[in-house]
PDB file of C-alpha atoms in Angstrom:
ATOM      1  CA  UNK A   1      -3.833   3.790 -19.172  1.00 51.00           C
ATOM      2  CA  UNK A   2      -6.393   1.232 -17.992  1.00 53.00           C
ATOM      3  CA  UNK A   3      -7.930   3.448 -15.544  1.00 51.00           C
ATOM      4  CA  UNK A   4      -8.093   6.363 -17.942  1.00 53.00           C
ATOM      5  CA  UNK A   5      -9.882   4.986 -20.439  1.00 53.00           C
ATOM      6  CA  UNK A   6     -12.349   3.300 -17.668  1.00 55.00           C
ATOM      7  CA  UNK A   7     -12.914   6.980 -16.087  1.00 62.00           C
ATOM      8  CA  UNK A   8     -10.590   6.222 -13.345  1.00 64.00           C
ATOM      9  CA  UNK A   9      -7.988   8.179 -11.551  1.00 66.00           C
ATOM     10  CA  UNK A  10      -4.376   6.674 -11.272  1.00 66.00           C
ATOM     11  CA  UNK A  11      -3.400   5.882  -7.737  1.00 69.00           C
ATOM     12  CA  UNK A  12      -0.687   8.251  -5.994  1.00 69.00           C
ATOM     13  CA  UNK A  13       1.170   7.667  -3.463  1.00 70.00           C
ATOM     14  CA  UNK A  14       1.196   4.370  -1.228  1.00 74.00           C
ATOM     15  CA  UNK A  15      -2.676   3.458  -3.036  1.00 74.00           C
ATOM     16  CA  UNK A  16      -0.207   2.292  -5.831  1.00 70.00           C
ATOM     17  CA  UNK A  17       1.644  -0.842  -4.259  1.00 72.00           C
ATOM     18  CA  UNK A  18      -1.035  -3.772  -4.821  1.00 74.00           C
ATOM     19  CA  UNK A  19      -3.263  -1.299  -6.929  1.00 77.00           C
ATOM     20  CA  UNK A  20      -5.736  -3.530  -9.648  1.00 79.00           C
ATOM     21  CA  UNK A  21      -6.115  -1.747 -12.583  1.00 75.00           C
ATOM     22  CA  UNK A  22      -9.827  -2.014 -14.355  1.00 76.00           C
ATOM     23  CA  UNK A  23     -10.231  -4.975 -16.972  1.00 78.00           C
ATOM     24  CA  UNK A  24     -10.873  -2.939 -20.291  1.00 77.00           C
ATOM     25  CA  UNK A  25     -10.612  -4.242 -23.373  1.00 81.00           C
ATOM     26  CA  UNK A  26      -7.527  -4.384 -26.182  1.00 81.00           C
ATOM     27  CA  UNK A  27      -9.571  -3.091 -29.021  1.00 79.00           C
ATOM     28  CA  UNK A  28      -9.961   0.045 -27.357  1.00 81.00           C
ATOM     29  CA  UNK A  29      -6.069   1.103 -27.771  1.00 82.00           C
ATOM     30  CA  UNK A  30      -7.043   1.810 -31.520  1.00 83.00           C
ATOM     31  CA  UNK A  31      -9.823   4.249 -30.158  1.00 84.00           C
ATOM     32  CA  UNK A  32      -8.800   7.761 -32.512  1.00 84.00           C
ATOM     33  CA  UNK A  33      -9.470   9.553 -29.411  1.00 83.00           C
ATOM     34  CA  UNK A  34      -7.076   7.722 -27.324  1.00 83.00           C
ATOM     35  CA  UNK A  35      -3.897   9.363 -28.288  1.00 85.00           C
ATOM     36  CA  UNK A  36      -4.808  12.909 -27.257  1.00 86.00           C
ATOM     37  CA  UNK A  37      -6.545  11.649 -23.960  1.00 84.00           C
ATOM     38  CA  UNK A  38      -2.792   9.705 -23.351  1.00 82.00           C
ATOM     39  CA  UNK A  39      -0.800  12.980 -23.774  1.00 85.00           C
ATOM     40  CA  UNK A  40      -3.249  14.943 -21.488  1.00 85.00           C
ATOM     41  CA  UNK A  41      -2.496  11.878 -19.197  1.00 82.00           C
ATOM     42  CA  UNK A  42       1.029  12.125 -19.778  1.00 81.00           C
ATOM     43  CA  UNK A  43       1.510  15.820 -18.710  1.00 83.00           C
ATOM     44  CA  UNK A  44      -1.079  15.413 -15.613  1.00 82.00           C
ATOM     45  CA  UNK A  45       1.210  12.349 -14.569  1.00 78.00           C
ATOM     46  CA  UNK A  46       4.445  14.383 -14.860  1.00 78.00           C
ATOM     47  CA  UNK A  47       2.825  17.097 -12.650  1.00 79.00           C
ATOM     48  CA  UNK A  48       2.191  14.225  -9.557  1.00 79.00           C
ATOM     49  CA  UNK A  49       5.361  12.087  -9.849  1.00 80.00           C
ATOM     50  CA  UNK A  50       8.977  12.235 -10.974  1.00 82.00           C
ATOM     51  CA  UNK A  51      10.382  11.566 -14.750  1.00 83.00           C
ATOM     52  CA  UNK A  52      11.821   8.182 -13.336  1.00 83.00           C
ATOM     53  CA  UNK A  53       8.338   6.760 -12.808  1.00 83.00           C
ATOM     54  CA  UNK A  54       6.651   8.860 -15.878  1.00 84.00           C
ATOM     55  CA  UNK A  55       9.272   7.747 -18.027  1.00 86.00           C
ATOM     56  CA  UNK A  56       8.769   3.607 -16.637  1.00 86.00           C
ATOM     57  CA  UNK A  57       5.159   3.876 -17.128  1.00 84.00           C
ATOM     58  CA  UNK A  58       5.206   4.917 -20.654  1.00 86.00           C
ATOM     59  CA  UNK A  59       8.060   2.743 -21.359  1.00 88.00           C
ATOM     60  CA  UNK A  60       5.771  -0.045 -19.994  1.00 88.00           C
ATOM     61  CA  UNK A  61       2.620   0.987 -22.073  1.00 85.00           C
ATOM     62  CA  UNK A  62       4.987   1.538 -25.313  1.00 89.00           C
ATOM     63  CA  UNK A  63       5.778  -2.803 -24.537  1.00 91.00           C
ATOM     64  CA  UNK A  64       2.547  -3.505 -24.168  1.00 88.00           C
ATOM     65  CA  UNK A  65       1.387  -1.797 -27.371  1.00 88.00           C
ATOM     66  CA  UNK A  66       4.392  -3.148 -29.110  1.00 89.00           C
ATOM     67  CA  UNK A  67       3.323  -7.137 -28.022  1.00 90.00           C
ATOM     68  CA  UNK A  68      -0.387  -6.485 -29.003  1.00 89.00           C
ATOM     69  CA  UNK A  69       0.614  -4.950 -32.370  1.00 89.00           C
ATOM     70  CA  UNK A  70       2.570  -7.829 -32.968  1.00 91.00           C
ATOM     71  CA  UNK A  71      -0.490 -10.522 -31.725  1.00 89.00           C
ATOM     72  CA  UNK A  72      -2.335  -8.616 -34.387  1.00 90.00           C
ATOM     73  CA  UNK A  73      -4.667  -7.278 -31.606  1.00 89.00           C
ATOM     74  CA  UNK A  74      -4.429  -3.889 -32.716  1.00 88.00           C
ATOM     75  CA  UNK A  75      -3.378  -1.670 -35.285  1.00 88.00           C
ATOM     76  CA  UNK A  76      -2.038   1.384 -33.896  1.00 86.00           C
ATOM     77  CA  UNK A  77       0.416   2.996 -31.338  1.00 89.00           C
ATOM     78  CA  UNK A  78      -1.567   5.891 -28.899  1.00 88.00           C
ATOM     79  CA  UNK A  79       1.760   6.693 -27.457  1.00 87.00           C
ATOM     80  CA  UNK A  80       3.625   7.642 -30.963  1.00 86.00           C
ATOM     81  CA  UNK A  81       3.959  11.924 -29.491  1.00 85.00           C
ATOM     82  CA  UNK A  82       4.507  11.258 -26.239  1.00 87.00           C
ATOM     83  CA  UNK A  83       8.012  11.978 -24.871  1.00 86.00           C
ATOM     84  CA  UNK A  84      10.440  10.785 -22.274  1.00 86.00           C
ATOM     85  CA  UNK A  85      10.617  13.148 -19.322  1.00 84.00           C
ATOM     86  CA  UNK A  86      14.210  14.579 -18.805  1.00 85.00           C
ATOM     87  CA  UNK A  87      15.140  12.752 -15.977  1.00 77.00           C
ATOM     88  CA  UNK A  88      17.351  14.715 -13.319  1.00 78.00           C
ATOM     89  CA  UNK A  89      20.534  14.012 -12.808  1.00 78.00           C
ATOM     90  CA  UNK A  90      21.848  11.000 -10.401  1.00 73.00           C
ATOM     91  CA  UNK A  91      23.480  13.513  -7.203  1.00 75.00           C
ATOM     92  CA  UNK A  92      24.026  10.161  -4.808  1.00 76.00           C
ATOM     93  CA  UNK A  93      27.631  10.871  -4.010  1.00 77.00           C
ATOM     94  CA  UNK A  94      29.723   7.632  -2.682  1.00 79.00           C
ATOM     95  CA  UNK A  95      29.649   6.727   1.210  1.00 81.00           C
ATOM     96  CA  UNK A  96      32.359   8.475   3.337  1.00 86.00           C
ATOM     97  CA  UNK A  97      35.132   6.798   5.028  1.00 86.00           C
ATOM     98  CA  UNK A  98      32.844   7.729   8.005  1.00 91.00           C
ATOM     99  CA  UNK A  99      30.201   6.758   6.954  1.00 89.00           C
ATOM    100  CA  UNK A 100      31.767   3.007   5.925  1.00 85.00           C
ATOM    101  CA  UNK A 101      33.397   2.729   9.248  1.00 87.00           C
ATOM    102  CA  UNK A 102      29.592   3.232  10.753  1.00 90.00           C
ATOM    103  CA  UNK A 103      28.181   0.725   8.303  1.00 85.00           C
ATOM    104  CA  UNK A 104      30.832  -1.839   9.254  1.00 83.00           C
ATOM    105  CA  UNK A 105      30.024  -1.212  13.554  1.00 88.00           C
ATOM    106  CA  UNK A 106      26.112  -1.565  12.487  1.00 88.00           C
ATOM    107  CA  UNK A 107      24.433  -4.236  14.631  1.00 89.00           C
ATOM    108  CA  UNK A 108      23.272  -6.622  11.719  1.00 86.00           C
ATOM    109  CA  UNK A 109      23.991 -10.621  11.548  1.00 83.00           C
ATOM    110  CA  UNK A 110      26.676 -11.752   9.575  1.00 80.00           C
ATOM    111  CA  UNK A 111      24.907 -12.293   6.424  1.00 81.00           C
ATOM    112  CA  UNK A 112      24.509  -8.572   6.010  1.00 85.00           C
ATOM    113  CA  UNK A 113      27.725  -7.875   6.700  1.00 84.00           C
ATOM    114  CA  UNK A 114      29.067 -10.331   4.398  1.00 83.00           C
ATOM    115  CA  UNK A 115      27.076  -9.338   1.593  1.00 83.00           C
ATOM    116  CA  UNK A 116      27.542  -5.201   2.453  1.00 85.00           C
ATOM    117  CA  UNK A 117      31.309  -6.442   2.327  1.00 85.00           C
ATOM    118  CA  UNK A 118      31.733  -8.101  -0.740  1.00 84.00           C
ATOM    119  CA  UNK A 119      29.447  -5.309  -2.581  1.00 85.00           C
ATOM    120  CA  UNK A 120      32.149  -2.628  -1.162  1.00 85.00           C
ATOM    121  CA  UNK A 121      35.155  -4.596  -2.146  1.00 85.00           C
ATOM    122  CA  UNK A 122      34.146  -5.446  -5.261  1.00 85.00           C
ATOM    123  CA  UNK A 123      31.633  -3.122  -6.588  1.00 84.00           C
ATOM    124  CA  UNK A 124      29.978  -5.941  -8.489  1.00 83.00           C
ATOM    125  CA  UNK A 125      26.349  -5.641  -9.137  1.00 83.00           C
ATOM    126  CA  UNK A 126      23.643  -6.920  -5.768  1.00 83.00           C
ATOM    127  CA  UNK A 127      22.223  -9.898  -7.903  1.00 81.00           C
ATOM    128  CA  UNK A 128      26.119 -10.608  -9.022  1.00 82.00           C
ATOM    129  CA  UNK A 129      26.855 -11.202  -5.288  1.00 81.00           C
ATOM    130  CA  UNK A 130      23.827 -12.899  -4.611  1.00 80.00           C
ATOM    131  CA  UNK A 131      24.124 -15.520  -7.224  1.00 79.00           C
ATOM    132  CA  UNK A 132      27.401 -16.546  -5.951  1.00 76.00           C
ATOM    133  CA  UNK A 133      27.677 -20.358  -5.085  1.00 74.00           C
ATOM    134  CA  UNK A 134      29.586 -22.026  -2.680  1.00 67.00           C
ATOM    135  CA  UNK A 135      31.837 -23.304  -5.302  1.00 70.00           C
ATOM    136  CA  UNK A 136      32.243 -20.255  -7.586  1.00 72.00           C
ATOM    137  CA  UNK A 137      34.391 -18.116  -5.036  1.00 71.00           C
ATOM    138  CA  UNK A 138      38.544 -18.895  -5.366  1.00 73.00           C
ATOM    139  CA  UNK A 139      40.259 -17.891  -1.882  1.00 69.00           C
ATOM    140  CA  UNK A 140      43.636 -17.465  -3.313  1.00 71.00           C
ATOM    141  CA  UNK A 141      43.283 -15.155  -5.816  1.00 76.00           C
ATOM    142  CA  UNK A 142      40.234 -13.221  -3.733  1.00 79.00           C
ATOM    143  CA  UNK A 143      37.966 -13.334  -6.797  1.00 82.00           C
ATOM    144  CA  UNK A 144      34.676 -15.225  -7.348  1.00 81.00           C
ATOM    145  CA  UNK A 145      33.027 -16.234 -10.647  1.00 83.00           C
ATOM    146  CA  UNK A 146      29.938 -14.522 -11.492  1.00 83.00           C
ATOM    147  CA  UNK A 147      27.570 -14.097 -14.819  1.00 81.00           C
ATOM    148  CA  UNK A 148      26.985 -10.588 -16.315  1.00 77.00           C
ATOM    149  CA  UNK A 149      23.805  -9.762 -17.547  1.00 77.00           C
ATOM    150  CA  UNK A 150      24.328 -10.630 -20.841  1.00 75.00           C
ATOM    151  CA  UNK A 151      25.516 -14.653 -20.043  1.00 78.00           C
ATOM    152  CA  UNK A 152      28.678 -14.075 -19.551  1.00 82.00           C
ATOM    153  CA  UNK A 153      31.305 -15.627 -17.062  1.00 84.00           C
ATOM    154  CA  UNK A 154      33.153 -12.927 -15.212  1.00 85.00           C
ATOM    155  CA  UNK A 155      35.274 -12.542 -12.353  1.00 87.00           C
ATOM    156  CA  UNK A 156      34.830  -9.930  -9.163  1.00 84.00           C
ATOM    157  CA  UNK A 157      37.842  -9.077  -7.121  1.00 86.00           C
ATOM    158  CA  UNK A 158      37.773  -8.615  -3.232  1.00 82.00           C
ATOM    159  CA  UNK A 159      40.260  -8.434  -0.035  1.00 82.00           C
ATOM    160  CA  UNK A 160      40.744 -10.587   2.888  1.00 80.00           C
ATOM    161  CA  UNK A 161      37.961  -9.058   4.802  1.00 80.00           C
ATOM    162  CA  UNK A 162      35.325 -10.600   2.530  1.00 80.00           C
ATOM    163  CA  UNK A 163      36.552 -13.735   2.291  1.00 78.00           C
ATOM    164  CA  UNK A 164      37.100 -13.652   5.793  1.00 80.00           C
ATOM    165  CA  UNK A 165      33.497 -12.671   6.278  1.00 80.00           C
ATOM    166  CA  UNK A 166      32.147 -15.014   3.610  1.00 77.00           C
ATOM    167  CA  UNK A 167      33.990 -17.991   6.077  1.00 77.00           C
ATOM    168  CA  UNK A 168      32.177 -16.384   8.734  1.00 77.00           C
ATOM    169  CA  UNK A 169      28.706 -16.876   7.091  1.00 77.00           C
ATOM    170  CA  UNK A 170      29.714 -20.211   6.414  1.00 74.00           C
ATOM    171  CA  UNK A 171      29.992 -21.402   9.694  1.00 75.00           C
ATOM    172  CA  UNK A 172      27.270 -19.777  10.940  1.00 72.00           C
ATOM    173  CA  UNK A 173      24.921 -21.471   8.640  1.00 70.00           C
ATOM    174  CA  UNK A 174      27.017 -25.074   9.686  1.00 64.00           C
ATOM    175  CA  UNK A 175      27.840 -25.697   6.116  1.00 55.00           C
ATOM    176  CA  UNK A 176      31.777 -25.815   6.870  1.00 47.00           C
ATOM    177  CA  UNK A 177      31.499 -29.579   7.056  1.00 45.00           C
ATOM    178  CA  UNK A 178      30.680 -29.840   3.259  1.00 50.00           C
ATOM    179  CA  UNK A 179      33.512 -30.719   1.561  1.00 50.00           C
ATOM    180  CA  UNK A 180      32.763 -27.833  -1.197  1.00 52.00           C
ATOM    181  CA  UNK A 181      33.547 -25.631   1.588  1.00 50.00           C
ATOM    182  CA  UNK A 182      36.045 -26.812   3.306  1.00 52.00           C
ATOM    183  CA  UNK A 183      37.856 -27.096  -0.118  1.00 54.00           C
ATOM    184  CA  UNK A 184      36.941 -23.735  -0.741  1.00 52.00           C
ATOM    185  CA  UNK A 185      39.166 -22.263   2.124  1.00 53.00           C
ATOM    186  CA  UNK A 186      41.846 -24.934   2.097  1.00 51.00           C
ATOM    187  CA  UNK A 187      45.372 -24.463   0.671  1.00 40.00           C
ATOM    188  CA  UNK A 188      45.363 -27.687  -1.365  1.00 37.00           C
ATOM    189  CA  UNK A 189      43.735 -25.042  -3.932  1.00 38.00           C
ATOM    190  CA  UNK A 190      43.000 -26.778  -7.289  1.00 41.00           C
ATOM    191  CA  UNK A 191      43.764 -24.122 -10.072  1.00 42.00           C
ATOM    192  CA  UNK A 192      41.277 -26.080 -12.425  1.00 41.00           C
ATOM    193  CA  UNK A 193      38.449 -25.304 -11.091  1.00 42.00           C
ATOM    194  CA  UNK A 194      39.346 -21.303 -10.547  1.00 42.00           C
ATOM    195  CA  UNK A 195      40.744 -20.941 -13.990  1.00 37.00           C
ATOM    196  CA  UNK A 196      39.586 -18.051 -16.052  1.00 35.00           C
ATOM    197  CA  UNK A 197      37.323 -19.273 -18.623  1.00 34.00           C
TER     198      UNK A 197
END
C-alpha cells in the first residue's frame, strides 16, 4: 500500500524478502482517492501472486487500518470493497508408507529425526513439539504435556520409537546426567508429576 501511494511498484518475486517499504505518511489512508487506487491494486496483485499471499496482504492492511482508526489517526477504512481471493483448495495428500520409510533412512542427525518422529506419531502441531521440556514428556504412558494455542494444557500421544529417539537426543546433547532426565526414563515413575491436569 506504501509503495502505491509513493508511486512505487510492489516487489515480486525474491525482491520481496528484506524489501523496505517507502515512509509515507498515516494521514494519507483517508485520501478519497485511495480506495479506488487500492482495488486497482488489489486486482493487479491477484494477477502476479496467489490468493494465499493476496488474501495475507489485505488481511495485514485491514489490521493496520483497524489500529490507526482506533489511535484516532484516521477516520476511514480504503479497504471497505475489497474482497478475499478464493483461495484454492489444500491438494497436499499425506506421505506414503514409502515415502516415510525414506524419510526415516534420510542422513540427518538425531535431532531431526527425533523431532520428524514425534511430529509423525503424534500429529501435534511443530511449535507443540518444539516447546516440549525435558520435564513435560511421561515415558510410561508415551504422552508429553504441551499448551494449545489458546493456553491450554494438553497431552500428545506417541510410540516407543519417539521416546526411544527423544533418549537418543538426550544423550547426544550429554544431558542424561541431569537428574530431570534420568528421572524422565526411569521406572521409579512418579504419577504426580504426569497427572492430567
Amino acid at each position: 500500500m506504501g509503495g502505491r501511494v509513493a508511486g512505487q511498484s510492489a516487489p515480486t518475486g525474491r525482491a520481496r524478502r528484506g524489501a523496505k517499504p517507502p515512509a509515507v505518511p498515516v494521514s494519507v489512508v483517508d485520501d478519497p482517492g485511495l480506495p479506488e487506487a487500492l482495488a486497482e491494486l488489489a486486482a493487479a496483485r491477484a494477477g502476479e501472486m496467489d490468493a494465499d499471499t493476496v488474501n495475507r496482504e489485505l488481511s495485514i492492511a485491514r489490521k493496520a487500518i483497524g489500529w490507526w482508526r482506533r489511535q484516532g489517526w484516521i477516520i476511514c477504512d480504503p479497504t471497505i470493497g475489497i474482497e478475499r481471493r478464493p483461495a484454492p483448495p489444500d491438494r497436499t495428500k499425506a506421505l506414503t508408507e514409502s515415502q516415510i520409510a525414506a524419510l526415516w533412512r534420510m542422513d540427518a542427525g538425531v535431532r531431526d529425526k527425533t523431532f520428524w518422529k514425534m511430529l509423525y506419531e503424534s500429529a501435534a502441531r511443530t511449535d507443540e513439539v518444539l516447546c516440549l521440556n525435558v520435564e513435560d514428556p511421561c515415558p510410561q504412558d508415551k504422552r508429553g504435556k504441551v499448551t494449545s494455542k489458546g493456553g491450554a494444557t494438553e497431552w500428545i500421544h506417541w510410540s516407543n520409537d519417539s521416546l526411544q529417539w527423544l533418549a537418543y537426543l538426550l544423550i547426544a546433547f550429554g544431558w542424561m546426567l541431569t537428574t530431570a532426565v534420568m528421572a524422565l526414563f526411569s521406572y521409579s515413575y512418579d504419577e504426580r508429576t504426569c497427572s492430567a491436569v
